[in-house]
mmCIF file of C-alpha atoms in Angstrom:
data_model
loop_
_atom_site.group_PDB
_atom_site.id
_atom_site.type_symbol
_atom_site.label_atom_id
_atom_site.label_comp_id
_atom_site.label_asym_id
_atom_site.label_seq_id
_atom_site.Cartn_x
_atom_site.Cartn_y
_atom_site.Cartn_z
ATOM 1 C CA MET A 1452 0.884 -19.178 -18.237
ATOM 2 C CA PRO A 1453 2.924 -16.160 -17.285
ATOM 3 C CA PRO A 1454 5.302 -16.881 -14.778
ATOM 4 C CA PHE A 1455 3.809 -14.913 -12.150
ATOM 5 C CA GLU A 1456 0.339 -15.474 -9.887
ATOM 6 C CA VAL A 1457 -1.869 -12.793 -9.497
ATOM 7 C CA ILE A 1458 -2.744 -12.182 -5.574
ATOM 8 C CA LEU A 1459 -6.246 -11.384 -5.607
ATOM 9 C CA THR A 1460 -8.170 -10.231 -1.745
ATOM 10 C CA ASP A 1461 -10.773 -8.947 -0.612
ATOM 11 C CA SER A 1462 -9.041 -7.745 1.841
ATOM 12 C CA ALA A 1463 -8.365 -4.264 -0.503
ATOM 13 C CA PRO A 1464 -9.401 -2.396 -2.932
ATOM 14 C CA VAL A 1465 -10.439 -4.554 -6.196
ATOM 15 C CA PRO A 1466 -8.961 -3.791 -9.171
ATOM 16 C CA SER A 1467 -12.199 -1.816 -11.105
ATOM 17 C CA SER A 1468 -9.727 -1.686 -14.489
ATOM 18 C CA GLY A 1469 -6.781 -3.271 -16.129
ATOM 19 C CA TYR A 1470 -4.344 -4.239 -13.143
ATOM 20 C CA SER A 1471 -3.770 -6.662 -10.572
ATOM 21 C CA GLN A 1472 -3.482 -5.934 -6.626
ATOM 22 C CA ALA A 1473 -0.539 -7.400 -6.503
ATOM 23 C CA LEU A 1474 1.719 -10.262 -8.280
ATOM 24 C CA ARG A 1475 4.757 -12.814 -6.964
ATOM 25 C CA TRP A 1476 6.962 -13.113 -9.625
ATOM 26 C CA GLY A 1477 9.237 -16.854 -7.051
ATOM 27 C CA ASP A 1478 9.422 -15.260 -3.596
ATOM 28 C CA MET A 1479 9.025 -11.637 -4.477
ATOM 29 C CA ILE A 1480 5.792 -9.948 -4.288
ATOM 30 C CA VAL A 1481 5.246 -6.683 -6.802
ATOM 31 C CA THR A 1482 1.832 -4.605 -5.320
ATOM 32 C CA SER A 1483 -0.062 -1.919 -7.083
ATOM 33 C CA GLY A 1484 0.070 1.624 -5.298
ATOM 34 C CA TYR A 1485 -2.940 1.993 -2.730
ATOM 35 C CA LEU A 1486 -4.993 4.880 -1.689
ATOM 36 C CA GLY A 1487 -6.539 5.633 1.903
ATOM 37 C CA THR A 1488 -9.984 4.081 0.143
ATOM 38 C CA HIS A 1489 -12.145 1.323 2.030
ATOM 39 C CA PRO A 1490 -12.078 -2.439 0.858
ATOM 40 C CA ASP A 1491 -14.686 -2.422 -0.350
ATOM 41 C CA GLY A 1492 -15.280 0.282 -3.177
ATOM 42 C CA SER A 1493 -17.988 2.464 -1.691
ATOM 43 C CA GLY A 1494 -14.424 5.120 -1.972
ATOM 44 C CA VAL A 1495 -12.164 7.409 0.920
ATOM 45 C CA VAL A 1496 -11.972 6.297 4.658
ATOM 46 C CA LYS A 1497 -13.379 9.212 6.783
ATOM 47 C CA GLY A 1498 -11.252 10.769 9.648
ATOM 48 C CA GLY A 1499 -8.631 12.773 7.433
ATOM 49 C CA PHE A 1500 -5.082 12.567 6.367
ATOM 50 C CA GLU A 1501 -3.619 10.251 9.073
ATOM 51 C CA ALA A 1502 -7.120 7.667 8.408
ATOM 52 C CA GLU A 1503 -6.476 7.451 4.908
ATOM 53 C CA VAL A 1504 -2.686 6.828 5.648
ATOM 54 C CA ARG A 1505 -3.189 4.667 7.700
ATOM 55 C CA GLN A 1506 -5.715 2.419 5.512
ATOM 56 C CA ALA A 1507 -3.544 2.914 2.578
ATOM 57 C CA LEU A 1508 -1.129 0.905 4.341
ATOM 58 C CA ASP A 1509 -3.890 -1.613 5.519
ATOM 59 C CA ASN A 1510 -4.779 -1.983 2.242
ATOM 60 C CA ILE A 1511 -1.533 -2.689 1.070
ATOM 61 C CA LYS A 1512 -0.766 -5.487 4.588
ATOM 62 C CA ALA A 1513 -3.936 -6.971 3.132
ATOM 63 C CA VAL A 1514 -2.924 -7.753 0.221
ATOM 64 C CA LEU A 1515 0.604 -8.722 1.491
ATOM 65 C CA GLU A 1516 -0.627 -11.315 3.531
ATOM 66 C CA ALA A 1517 -2.855 -12.840 0.945
ATOM 67 C CA GLY A 1518 0.086 -13.453 -0.590
ATOM 68 C CA GLY A 1519 1.715 -14.806 2.575
ATOM 69 C CA SER A 1520 4.121 -12.225 3.163
ATOM 70 C CA SER A 1521 4.543 -9.101 5.890
ATOM 71 C CA MET A 1522 5.295 -5.465 5.619
ATOM 72 C CA ALA A 1523 8.280 -7.393 7.169
ATOM 73 C CA ASN A 1524 9.456 -8.246 4.166
ATOM 74 C CA VAL A 1525 9.179 -4.497 2.294
ATOM 75 C CA VAL A 1526 12.482 -3.649 0.746
ATOM 76 C CA ARG A 1527 10.708 -0.383 -1.174
ATOM 77 C CA VAL A 1528 7.561 1.706 -0.667
ATOM 78 C CA ASN A 1529 7.155 5.173 -2.855
ATOM 79 C CA VAL A 1530 4.674 7.766 -1.162
ATOM 80 C CA SER A 1531 3.617 10.309 -3.072
ATOM 81 C CA LEU A 1532 1.379 13.642 -0.550
ATOM 82 C CA THR A 1533 -0.556 16.171 -2.187
ATOM 83 C CA ASP A 1534 0.159 17.879 0.724
ATOM 84 C CA VAL A 1535 4.447 18.136 1.630
ATOM 85 C CA ASN A 1536 3.854 20.005 4.341
ATOM 86 C CA ARG A 1537 2.707 16.321 5.887
ATOM 87 C CA PHE A 1538 5.755 15.077 5.923
ATOM 88 C CA ALA A 1539 5.889 14.240 9.671
ATOM 89 C CA ASP A 1540 2.601 12.673 9.777
ATOM 90 C CA MET A 1541 3.032 10.675 7.317
ATOM 91 C CA ASP A 1542 6.638 9.899 8.625
ATOM 92 C CA ALA A 1543 4.747 9.218 11.866
ATOM 93 C CA ILE A 1544 2.276 6.396 10.964
ATOM 94 C CA TYR A 1545 5.072 5.223 8.603
ATOM 95 C CA ARG A 1546 6.823 3.752 11.580
ATOM 96 C CA GLU A 1547 3.278 2.003 12.716
ATOM 97 C CA TYR A 1548 3.534 -0.243 9.945
ATOM 98 C CA PHE A 1549 7.701 -0.548 9.187
ATOM 99 C CA SER A 1550 11.193 -0.564 11.522
ATOM 100 C CA ASP A 1551 14.471 -1.594 11.363
ATOM 101 C CA PRO A 1552 15.317 -1.812 9.183
ATOM 102 C CA TYR A 1553 12.750 -0.012 7.224
ATOM 103 C CA PRO A 1554 12.326 -0.384 3.837
ATOM 104 C CA THR A 1555 13.786 1.726 1.377
ATOM 105 C CA ARG A 1556 11.801 5.173 0.384
ATOM 106 C CA ASN A 1557 11.057 7.542 -2.213
ATOM 107 C CA THR A 1558 8.564 10.055 -1.300
ATOM 108 C CA ILE A 1559 7.338 12.785 -3.627
ATOM 109 C CA GLY A 1560 4.791 15.685 -3.765
ATOM 110 C CA VAL A 1561 1.729 16.014 -6.592
ATOM 111 C CA LYS A 1562 -1.166 17.206 -7.487
ATOM 112 C CA GLU A 1563 -4.180 16.597 -6.262
#
C-alpha cells in the first residue's frame, strides 16, 4: 500500500488520464495543476482571462477542501501565463484567494 492517500472530488475536474487531483502524504497535500475548466469536464469557463483564473483557483480550493485543508495552508504556487502582460490582472485575483503571509510563487510565461 502506498504511503499516501488519493484525494478525489467531483467539485474539481476529474482526471482523464494518469494523474491524481491531489495526494496527501502525512500532513502535506500536493495538488496537480489546474486550468480554468468546469468541474464537470465541459471545457473552459466562459468570461475570458479573469473567469479562467478564478475557476483555476476554485478548482484548487475544492481539492484542498476535499482533503481537509484550505488555501491558507498553501506554501507554494506555480503560475503559467500565456500572456505575461496579464500578470497584474492575475495577481489581483490571486490576492482574493491568498493573504499575507502569501505562499511562495513562481510565475512563468508559456506558449499557448
